[in-house]
Amino acid sequence: MTDAARAARAFVDAHREQLAIGVGVCLASFVAGMALVTVVLVRLPADYLERQEEAPFLEGRPAWVRMAARVGKNLLGVMAVALGILLSLPGIPGPGALVILIGVMLLDVPGKRRLERRLLGAPRVRAVADRVRARFGRPPLRVQAGARGSSPGSPGSPGAP
């Protein structure tokens, strides 16, 4: 055994617990990210990106319930964006871009819909989203013409067959 192999073996032996925690966190982030992406993509209406405005949040509920829910939704969105950034780092498996997109969907920020259309208009992201939706028997997401990655004749565009 070479000196480098001995040193690596000694490092692994000395840090076994920390390495196990790191692998566990990596696997947990991957599973959590995949589950979050799947649930949101499957539940999203096919015309979500074509809508100009969102429906009022929890319409008909008391103001304090709407405010508390909106704060909770935004906190969840911030946590999803942070998890997505973490999953986007090299060496950490997971659907980083899609988790960031889901986090942005939860946030109440100006320009949100335009950013969502741009991210989901990217061919690779769109292909993954449509594949996940198809696996659960849902139609592909429709993206407005003019979004990056879509053209008037592309599937899912208004006027496309």
Backbone as ProteinMPNN parsed JSONL, in Angstrom:
{"seq_chain_A": "MTDAARAARAFVDAHREQLAIGVGVCLASFVAGMALVTVVLVRLPADYLERQEEAPFLEGRPAWVRMAARVGKNLLGVMAVALGILLSLPGIPGPGALVILIGVMLLDVPGKRRLERRLLGAPRVRAVADRVRARFGRPPLRVQAGARGSSPGSPGSPGAP", "coords_chain_A": {"N_chain_A": [[0.851, -1.174, 0.0], [0.521, 2.206, -0.84], [1.897, 5.324, 0.4], [0.056, 7.424, 0.106], [-2.383, 6.051, -0.093], [-2.431, 4.86, 2.417], [-2.583, 7.145, 4.016], [-5.058, 8.161, 3.188], [-6.716, 6.087, 4.025], [-6.299, 6.22, 6.783], [-7.371, 8.745, 7.277], [-10.09, 8.338, 6.647], [-10.714, 6.404, 8.583], [-10.311, 7.918, 10.901], [-12.241, 9.874, 10.659], [-14.739, 8.749, 10.373], [-17.377, 9.029, 11.455], [-18.065, 11.731, 10.859], [-17.961, 11.615, 8.063], [-20.02, 9.793, 7.564], [-22.217, 11.287, 8.469], [-22.122, 13.389, 6.622], [-22.63, 11.999, 4.205], [-25.189, 11.093, 4.804], [-26.611, 13.54, 5.045], [-26.334, 14.439, 2.433], [-27.744, 12.434, 0.994], [-30.276, 12.754, 2.176], [-30.914, 15.395, 1.409], [-31.061, 15.065, -1.317], [-33.227, 13.241, -1.6], [-35.289, 14.737, -0.342], [-35.372, 16.997, -2.011], [-36.069, 15.833, -4.497], [-38.583, 14.774, -3.836], [-40.025, 17.117, -3.191], [-39.931, 18.518, -5.648], [-41.312, 16.701, -7.296], [-43.914, 16.569, -6.106], [-44.802, 19.262, -6.336], [-44.589, 19.786, -9.128], [-46.371, 17.89, -10.165], [-48.805, 18.67, -9.069], [-49.177, 21.191, -10.117], [-51.148, 23.26, -12.2], [-51.655, 22.755, -15.722], [-51.821, 25.108, -17.169], [-50.559, 27.012, -15.639], [-48.344, 28.736, -16.126], [-49.309, 30.332, -18.123], [-51.169, 32.015, -17.107], [-51.933, 35.359, -16.24], [-52.244, 36.703, -13.8], [-52.182, 35.78, -10.354], [-54.632, 33.989, -8.458], [-56.44, 35.475, -5.717], [-54.89, 35.006, -2.546], [-55.988, 32.605, -0.331], [-58.666, 33.552, -0.334], [-61.523, 34.985, 1.204], [-60.961, 34.246, 3.771], [-60.205, 35.178, 7.211], [-58.299, 38.199, 7.772], [-56.004, 37.93, 9.424], [-55.436, 35.212, 9.19], [-54.847, 34.964, 6.465], [-52.562, 36.597, 6.381], [-50.764, 35.273, 8.144], [-50.544, 32.815, 6.81], [-49.448, 33.677, 4.398], [-46.953, 34.671, 5.26], [-45.842, 32.275, 6.221], [-45.796, 30.817, 3.807], [-43.958, 32.335, 2.324], [-41.659, 32.029, 3.921], [-41.26, 29.264, 3.614], [-40.744, 29.288, 0.89], [-38.305, 30.721, 0.811], [-36.691, 28.907, 2.184], [-36.799, 26.754, 0.378], [-35.544, 27.888, -1.866], [-32.977, 28.247, -0.783], [-32.303, 25.541, -0.267], [-32.32, 24.642, -2.905], [-30.177, 26.094, -3.974], [-28.123, 24.961, -2.5], [-28.324, 22.313, -3.477], [-27.479, 22.789, -6.027], [-24.797, 23.047, -5.909], [-21.543, 21.788, -6.786], [-20.995, 18.298, -6.502], [-23.062, 17.707, -4.813], [-25.87, 15.853, -4.982], [-28.982, 16.289, -6.719], [-32.008, 18.013, -7.76], [-31.316, 20.931, -8.273], [-31.946, 23.381, -9.786], [-34.684, 23.079, -10.266], [-35.72, 22.977, -7.67], [-35.073, 25.523, -6.778], [-36.723, 26.947, -8.53], [-39.249, 26.123, -7.599], [-39.158, 27.225, -5.041], [-39.12, 29.947, -5.729], [-41.637, 30.113, -6.873], [-43.209, 30.003, -4.615], [-42.647, 32.367, -3.326], [-43.555, 35.816, -2.772], [-42.809, 38.012, -4.859], [-41.935, 40.8, -6.959], [-42.01, 40.38, -10.499], [-41.964, 37.661, -10.498], [-43.472, 35.774, -12.045], [-42.471, 36.168, -14.622], [-39.817, 35.322, -14.255], [-40.279, 32.637, -13.591], [-41.365, 31.704, -16.005], [-39.168, 32.044, -17.66], [-37.246, 30.308, -16.506], [-38.579, 27.797, -16.7], [-38.836, 27.757, -19.401], [-36.414, 27.016, -20.367], [-34.865, 24.53, -22.255], [-33.818, 22.045, -21.116], [-34.729, 22.043, -18.422], [-37.455, 22.219, -18.839], [-37.91, 19.803, -20.212], [-37.359, 17.9, -18.204], [-39.335, 18.6, -16.326], [-41.693, 18.089, -17.793], [-41.4, 15.348, -18.225], [-41.561, 14.324, -15.607], [-44.195, 15.09, -14.977], [-45.593, 13.597, -16.918], [-45.104, 11.003, -16.059], [-46.863, 10.792, -13.948], [-49.265, 10.939, -15.196], [-50.076, 13.492, -15.991], [-50.689, 16.392, -18.066], [-48.262, 18.09, -20.195], [-46.616, 21.141, -19.089], [-47.776, 24.277, -20.196], [-46.16, 26.848, -21.841], [-45.967, 30.307, -22.318], [-45.724, 31.762, -25.58], [-42.671, 33.156, -26.607], [-41.299, 32.867, -24.271], [-38.104, 31.867, -23.079], [-36.714, 29.261, -24.952], [-39.062, 28.413, -26.064], [-41.092, 28.388, -28.965], [-43.328, 29.665, -31.514], [-44.228, 27.34, -32.821], [-43.624, 25.241, -31.158], [-44.285, 22.387, -29.011], [-46.823, 22.82, -26.597], [-46.959, 25.525, -26.819], [-49.106, 28.361, -27.334], [-51.452, 27.844, -29.874], [-50.095, 25.73, -30.97], [-50.174, 22.393, -32.328]], "CA_chain_A": [[0.0, 0.0, 0.0], [1.322, 3.418, -0.944], [1.722, 6.289, 1.488], [-1.182, 8.17, -0.131], [-3.502, 5.165, 0.243], [-2.43, 4.735, 3.882], [-3.062, 8.415, 4.567], [-6.493, 8.228, 2.923], [-7.364, 5.104, 4.916], [-6.229, 6.766, 8.139], [-8.318, 9.857, 7.334], [-11.436, 7.76, 6.692], [-10.862, 5.78, 9.899], [-10.361, 8.957, 11.929], [-13.392, 10.754, 10.449], [-15.842, 7.901, 9.925], [-18.663, 9.593, 11.865], [-18.326, 12.936, 10.081], [-18.232, 11.203, 6.687], [-21.357, 9.195, 7.551], [-23.172, 12.397, 8.57], [-22.096, 14.071, 5.327], [-23.333, 11.166, 3.224], [-26.6, 11.12, 5.191], [-27.166, 14.849, 4.67], [-26.373, 14.446, 0.969], [-28.863, 11.59, 0.577], [-31.526, 13.367, 2.639], [-31.197, 16.559, 0.57], [-31.46, 14.551, -2.626], [-34.582, 12.686, -1.49], [-36.214, 15.839, -0.058], [-35.478, 17.807, -3.232], [-36.828, 15.087, -5.501], [-39.976, 14.694, -3.385], [-40.605, 18.453, -3.327], [-40.099, 18.788, -7.075], [-42.364, 15.834, -7.824], [-45.227, 16.989, -5.603], [-45.199, 20.557, -6.898], [-44.777, 19.685, -10.572], [-47.564, 17.105, -10.461], [-49.994, 19.422, -8.65], [-49.252, 22.448, -10.851], [-52.039, 23.206, -13.366], [-50.924, 22.837, -16.992], [-51.828, 26.491, -17.659], [-50.025, 27.874, -14.581], [-47.437, 29.753, -16.661], [-50.023, 31.182, -19.073], [-51.996, 32.953, -16.341], [-51.293, 36.653, -16.039], [-52.26, 37.044, -12.382], [-52.561, 34.706, -9.458], [-55.883, 34.174, -7.719], [-56.17, 35.967, -4.361], [-54.434, 33.959, -1.632], [-56.94, 32.272, 0.734], [-59.775, 34.499, -0.407], [-62.646, 34.688, 2.073], [-60.489, 33.931, 5.127], [-59.869, 36.386, 7.983], [-57.031, 38.837, 7.398], [-54.875, 37.38, 10.184], [-55.126, 33.885, 8.639], [-54.17, 35.207, 5.19], [-51.226, 37.134, 6.642], [-49.942, 34.198, 8.719], [-50.277, 31.841, 5.751], [-48.534, 34.292, 3.426], [-45.615, 34.677, 5.88], [-45.379, 30.887, 6.194], [-45.509, 30.45, 2.416], [-42.714, 32.994, 1.933], [-40.558, 31.358, 4.628], [-41.051, 27.994, 2.924], [-40.104, 29.622, -0.383], [-36.896, 31.062, 1.069], [-35.992, 27.65, 2.516], [-36.676, 25.974, -0.853], [-34.49, 28.51, -2.68], [-31.694, 27.909, -0.142], [-32.044, 24.126, -0.545], [-31.993, 24.544, -4.324], [-28.805, 26.587, -4.158], [-27.274, 23.902, -1.953], [-28.342, 21.184, -4.409], [-26.805, 23.196, -7.26], [-23.348, 23.016, -5.71], [-20.914, 20.574, -7.294], [-20.793, 17.212, -5.548], [-24.281, 17.446, -4.045], [-26.871, 15.436, -5.968], [-30.342, 16.79, -6.536], [-32.527, 18.893, -8.811], [-31.16, 22.282, -7.745], [-32.669, 24.417, -10.52], [-36.123, 22.905, -10.078], [-36.065, 23.343, -6.289], [-35.036, 26.992, -6.759], [-37.943, 27.377, -9.211], [-40.376, 25.918, -6.69], [-39.043, 28.252, -4.007], [-39.529, 31.22, -6.32], [-43.099, 30.052, -7.035], [-43.828, 30.24, -3.314], [-42.365, 33.723, -2.867], [-44.318, 36.947, -3.293], [-41.838, 39.012, -5.293], [-42.237, 41.341, -8.288], [-41.313, 39.729, -11.607], [-41.902, 36.221, -10.239], [-44.026, 34.99, -13.157], [-41.522, 36.283, -15.731], [-38.687, 34.448, -13.929], [-40.748, 31.245, -13.709], [-41.474, 31.382, -17.438], [-37.818, 31.958, -18.222], [-36.614, 29.077, -16.032], [-39.242, 26.625, -17.279], [-38.669, 27.799, -20.848], [-35.125, 26.4, -20.703], [-35.188, 23.198, -22.787], [-33.515, 20.933, -20.206], [-35.632, 22.108, -17.269], [-38.794, 21.904, -19.359], [-37.963, 18.369, -20.521], [-37.46, 17.174, -16.933], [-40.657, 18.883, -15.749], [-42.708, 17.371, -18.569], [-41.214, 13.915, -17.987], [-42.118, 14.04, -14.274], [-45.653, 15.204, -15.075], [-46.081, 12.476, -17.722], [-45.031, 9.795, -15.234], [-48.041, 10.782, -13.089], [-50.454, 11.096, -16.016], [-50.449, 14.9, -16.119], [-50.246, 16.966, -19.35], [-47.098, 18.974, -20.071], [-46.875, 22.547, -18.791], [-47.817, 25.154, -21.36], [-45.391, 28.068, -21.615], [-46.331, 31.339, -23.29], [-44.797, 32.035, -26.67], [-41.762, 34.236, -26.257], [-40.455, 32.442, -23.163], [-36.884, 31.254, -23.574], [-36.835, 27.848, -25.227], [-40.31, 28.086, -26.747], [-41.335, 29.115, -30.199], [-44.745, 29.526, -31.847], [-44.571, 25.992, -33.274], [-43.18, 24.196, -30.227], [-45.368, 21.821, -28.217], [-47.131, 23.565, -25.377], [-47.136, 26.93, -27.128], [-50.45, 28.654, -27.831], [-51.562, 27.653, -31.321], [-49.392, 24.523, -31.393], [-51.093, 21.257, -32.404]], "C_chain_A": [[0.894, 1.233, 0.0], [1.035, 4.342, 0.233], [0.417, 7.062, 1.336], [-2.395, 7.317, 0.25], [-3.595, 4.985, 1.761], [-2.992, 6.008, 4.539], [-4.571, 8.553, 4.362], [-7.251, 7.276, 3.844], [-7.384, 5.613, 6.353], [-7.231, 7.915, 8.304], [-9.75, 9.33, 7.464], [-11.688, 7.132, 8.06], [-11.04, 6.827, 10.995], [-11.634, 9.808, 11.839], [-14.631, 9.981, 9.983], [-17.217, 8.513, 10.251], [-19.022, 10.837, 11.047], [-18.654, 12.597, 8.623], [-19.633, 10.589, 6.571], [-22.434, 10.278, 7.641], [-23.251, 13.14, 7.24], [-22.842, 13.294, 4.25], [-24.831, 11.164, 3.524], [-27.282, 12.422, 4.797], [-27.311, 14.936, 3.152], [-27.566, 13.633, 0.467], [-30.204, 12.206, 0.974], [-31.889, 14.578, 1.773], [-31.64, 16.122, -0.82], [-32.905, 14.05, -2.595], [-35.603, 13.805, -1.248], [-36.422, 16.702, -1.294], [-36.303, 17.116, -4.296], [-38.31, 15.007, -5.112], [-40.681, 16.035, -3.564], [-40.888, 18.779, -4.788], [-41.253, 17.965, -7.635], [-43.743, 16.302, -7.395], [-45.678, 18.288, -6.268], [-45.452, 20.449, -8.397], [-46.043, 18.916, -10.932], [-48.832, 17.888, -10.129], [-50.192, 20.723, -9.43], [-50.215, 22.32, -12.031], [-51.231, 23.395, -14.656], [-50.838, 24.273, -17.503], [-51.24, 27.474, -16.646], [-49.184, 29.02, -15.155], [-48.107, 30.663, -17.685], [-50.874, 32.229, -18.366], [-51.232, 34.25, -16.112], [-51.211, 37.026, -14.564], [-52.66, 35.832, -11.573], [-53.905, 35.035, -8.812], [-55.534, 34.708, -6.327], [-55.866, 34.8, -3.409], [-55.42, 33.803, -0.476], [-58.093, 33.277, 0.81], [-60.923, 34.042, 0.498], [-62.255, 34.318, 3.49], [-60.217, 35.225, 5.879], [-58.475, 36.903, 7.619], [-55.847, 38.239, 8.135], [-54.486, 35.991, 9.671], [-54.381, 34.048, 7.317], [-52.747, 35.686, 5.406], [-50.294, 36.047, 7.182], [-49.581, 33.165, 7.648], [-49.302, 32.405, 4.719], [-47.104, 34.342, 3.968], [-45.03, 33.26, 5.855], [-44.992, 30.428, 4.799], [-44.196, 31.076, 1.953], [-41.508, 32.382, 2.639], [-40.23, 30.019, 3.98], [-40.362, 28.225, 1.583], [-38.632, 29.955, -0.222], [-36.101, 29.793, 1.383], [-35.806, 26.788, 1.268], [-35.601, 26.561, -1.768], [-33.116, 28.178, -2.096], [-31.326, 26.449, -0.391], [-31.658, 23.933, -2.006], [-30.587, 25.024, -4.625], [-27.819, 25.545, -3.646], [-27.186, 22.72, -2.915], [-27.643, 21.51, -5.721], [-25.286, 23.17, -7.13], [-22.759, 21.725, -6.259], [-20.738, 19.544, -6.174], [-22.004, 16.901, -4.703], [-25.37, 17.083, -5.048], [-28.234, 16.04, -5.67], [-30.722, 17.759, -7.63], [-32.495, 20.352, -8.384], [-31.992, 23.336, -8.443], [-34.174, 24.3, -10.304], [-36.552, 23.263, -8.661], [-36.028, 24.865, -6.135], [-36.312, 27.533, -7.408], [-39.157, 27.233, -8.302], [-40.344, 26.948, -5.56], [-39.495, 29.607, -4.51], [-41.047, 31.25, -6.497], [-43.82, 30.348, -5.726], [-43.665, 31.68, -2.835], [-43.31, 34.744, -3.498], [-43.332, 38.051, -3.635], [-42.239, 39.531, -6.67], [-41.418, 40.615, -9.36], [-41.231, 38.215, -11.474], [-42.357, 35.417, -11.457], [-43.077, 35.019, -14.352], [-40.32, 35.374, -15.498], [-39.077, 32.978, -14.055], [-40.829, 30.826, -15.174], [-40.088, 31.207, -18.065], [-37.133, 30.661, -17.798], [-37.252, 27.837, -16.662], [-39.192, 26.628, -18.8], [-37.348, 27.203, -21.299], [-35.376, 24.95, -21.11], [-34.932, 22.04, -21.811], [-34.468, 20.89, -19.016], [-37.038, 21.714, -17.705], [-38.935, 20.422, -19.639], [-38.109, 17.545, -19.244], [-38.844, 17.368, -16.326], [-41.741, 18.104, -16.477], [-42.607, 15.862, -18.37], [-41.794, 13.507, -16.631], [-43.634, 14.079, -14.331], [-46.239, 14.022, -15.847], [-46.088, 11.182, -16.906], [-46.256, 9.667, -14.332], [-49.328, 11.074, -13.864], [-50.944, 12.525, -16.167], [-49.954, 15.434, -17.464], [-49.024, 17.858, -19.138], [-47.522, 20.401, -19.726], [-46.867, 23.333, -20.089], [-47.088, 26.438, -20.991], [-45.763, 29.055, -22.703], [-45.274, 31.457, -24.37], [-43.93, 33.216, -26.271], [-40.918, 33.894, -25.049], [-39.244, 31.752, -23.753], [-37.116, 29.761, -23.792], [-38.146, 27.467, -25.881], [-40.411, 28.924, -28.002], [-42.782, 28.873, -30.59], [-45.134, 28.105, -32.27], [-44.202, 24.902, -32.288], [-44.35, 23.661, -29.418], [-45.575, 22.611, -26.944], [-47.294, 25.053, -25.607], [-48.564, 27.168, -27.583], [-50.463, 28.52, -29.353], [-50.825, 26.438, -31.822], [-50.375, 23.371, -31.429], [-51.057, 20.403, -31.172]], "O_chain_A": [[1.884, 1.306, 0.729], [0.059, 4.163, 0.962], [-0.26, 7.328, 2.328], [-3.336, 7.826, 0.858], [-4.689, 4.959, 2.324], [-3.771, 5.942, 5.49], [-5.282, 9.009, 5.258], [-8.304, 7.625, 4.377], [-8.38, 5.45, 7.058], [-7.864, 8.041, 9.352], [-10.525, 9.814, 8.289], [-12.762, 7.309, 8.633], [-11.836, 6.635, 11.914], [-12.055, 10.397, 12.834], [-15.472, 10.528, 9.271], [-18.112, 8.509, 9.406], [-20.159, 10.977, 10.595], [-19.525, 13.223, 8.02], [-20.344, 10.837, 5.598], [-23.454, 10.191, 6.959], [-24.343, 13.481, 6.787], [-23.601, 13.874, 3.473], [-25.65, 11.227, 2.607], [-28.398, 12.412, 4.276], [-28.309, 15.453, 2.65], [-28.314, 14.098, -0.392], [-31.157, 12.18, 0.196], [-33.06, 14.763, 1.439], [-32.506, 16.753, -1.425], [-33.707, 14.396, -3.462], [-36.662, 13.821, -1.875], [-37.551, 17.096, -1.586], [-37.149, 17.744, -4.933], [-39.186, 15.154, -5.964], [-41.816, 16.08, -4.04], [-41.969, 19.264, -5.121], [-42.084, 18.49, -8.375], [-44.645, 16.421, -8.224], [-46.821, 18.391, -6.713], [-46.45, 20.979, -8.886], [-46.717, 19.257, -11.905], [-49.83, 17.775, -10.841], [-51.282, 21.295, -9.397], [-50.112, 21.361, -12.796], [-50.234, 24.118, -14.666], [-49.883, 24.623, -18.197], [-51.424, 28.681, -16.803], [-49.31, 30.159, -14.705], [-47.523, 31.672, -18.078], [-51.258, 33.227, -18.975], [-50.035, 34.237, -15.827], [-50.217, 37.603, -14.126], [-53.389, 34.963, -12.051], [-54.263, 36.201, -8.642], [-54.452, 34.425, -5.811], [-56.506, 33.75, -3.467], [-55.661, 34.751, 0.271], [-58.437, 33.775, 1.882], [-61.25, 32.857, 0.548], [-63.126, 34.099, 4.331], [-60.017, 36.268, 5.255], [-57.598, 36.141, 7.212], [-54.784, 38.056, 7.541], [-53.309, 35.632, 9.719], [-53.395, 33.352, 7.071], [-51.827, 35.25, 4.715], [-49.159, 35.919, 6.723], [-48.444, 32.697, 7.591], [-48.431, 31.688, 4.226], [-46.151, 34.087, 3.231], [-43.864, 33.071, 5.509], [-43.989, 29.738, 4.619], [-43.406, 30.425, 1.269], [-40.448, 32.23, 2.032], [-39.06, 29.676, 3.814], [-39.495, 27.447, 1.186], [-37.802, 29.524, -1.023], [-34.978, 29.623, 0.909], [-34.763, 26.154, 1.111], [-34.831, 25.818, -2.376], [-32.189, 27.861, -2.842], [-30.172, 26.145, -0.692], [-30.764, 23.144, -2.312], [-29.883, 24.428, -5.44], [-26.8, 25.278, -4.284], [-26.102, 22.184, -3.144], [-27.254, 20.601, -6.454], [-24.572, 23.261, -8.128], [-23.404, 20.678, -6.205], [-20.378, 19.887, -5.048], [-21.991, 15.93, -3.946], [-25.752, 17.911, -5.875], [-28.588, 16.27, -4.514], [-29.861, 18.269, -8.347], [-33.546, 20.95, -8.156], [-32.68, 24.114, -7.781], [-34.863, 25.312, -10.173], [-37.642, 23.802, -8.468], [-36.866, 25.434, -5.435], [-36.917, 28.473, -6.893], [-40.0, 28.128, -8.245], [-41.384, 27.479, -5.17], [-40.179, 30.34, -3.796], [-41.675, 32.29, -6.297], [-44.927, 30.887, -5.736], [-44.46, 32.159, -2.026], [-43.798, 34.555, -4.613], [-43.049, 38.921, -2.811], [-42.817, 38.791, -7.466], [-40.256, 40.278, -9.132], [-40.522, 37.556, -12.236], [-41.679, 34.468, -11.853], [-42.898, 34.002, -15.024], [-39.848, 34.724, -16.43], [-38.302, 32.167, -14.564], [-40.41, 29.727, -15.537], [-39.877, 30.325, -18.897], [-36.51, 29.988, -18.619], [-36.546, 26.932, -17.106], [-39.476, 25.608, -19.427], [-37.171, 26.913, -22.482], [-36.037, 24.214, -20.377], [-35.765, 21.141, -21.701], [-34.956, 19.823, -18.645], [-37.724, 20.962, -17.013], [-39.974, 19.835, -19.336], [-38.893, 16.597, -19.204], [-39.46, 16.408, -15.863], [-42.617, 17.52, -15.84], [-43.627, 15.172, -18.35], [-42.443, 12.466, -16.518], [-44.294, 13.192, -13.79], [-47.284, 13.498, -15.461], [-46.991, 10.359, -17.058], [-46.65, 8.554, -13.984], [-50.352, 11.414, -13.272], [-52.123, 12.742, -16.447], [-48.919, 14.988, -17.959], [-48.78, 18.326, -18.026], [-48.64, 20.818, -20.03], [-46.048, 23.083, -20.974], [-47.365, 27.042, -19.955], [-45.864, 28.689, -23.874], [-44.083, 31.277, -24.117], [-44.414, 34.17, -25.663], [-39.909, 34.556, -24.807], [-39.336, 31.121, -24.806], [-37.651, 29.078, -22.919], [-38.335, 26.301, -26.226], [-39.876, 30.03, -28.079], [-43.414, 27.963, -30.053], [-46.287, 27.714, -32.084], [-44.449, 23.728, -32.564], [-45.308, 24.39, -29.16], [-44.616, 23.021, -26.291], [-47.717, 25.778, -24.706], [-49.181, 26.273, -28.161], [-49.573, 29.032, -30.033], [-50.914, 26.128, -33.01], [-51.324, 23.354, -30.645], [-51.778, 19.408, -31.09]]}, "name": "protein", "num_of_chains": 1, "seq": "MTDAARAARAFVDAHREQLAIGVGVCLASFVAGMALVTVVLVRLPADYLERQEEAPFLEGRPAWVRMAARVGKNLLGVMAVALGILLSLPGIPGPGALVILIGVMLLDVPGKRRLERRLLGAPRVRAVADRVRARFGRPPLRVQAGARGSSPGSPGSPGAP"}
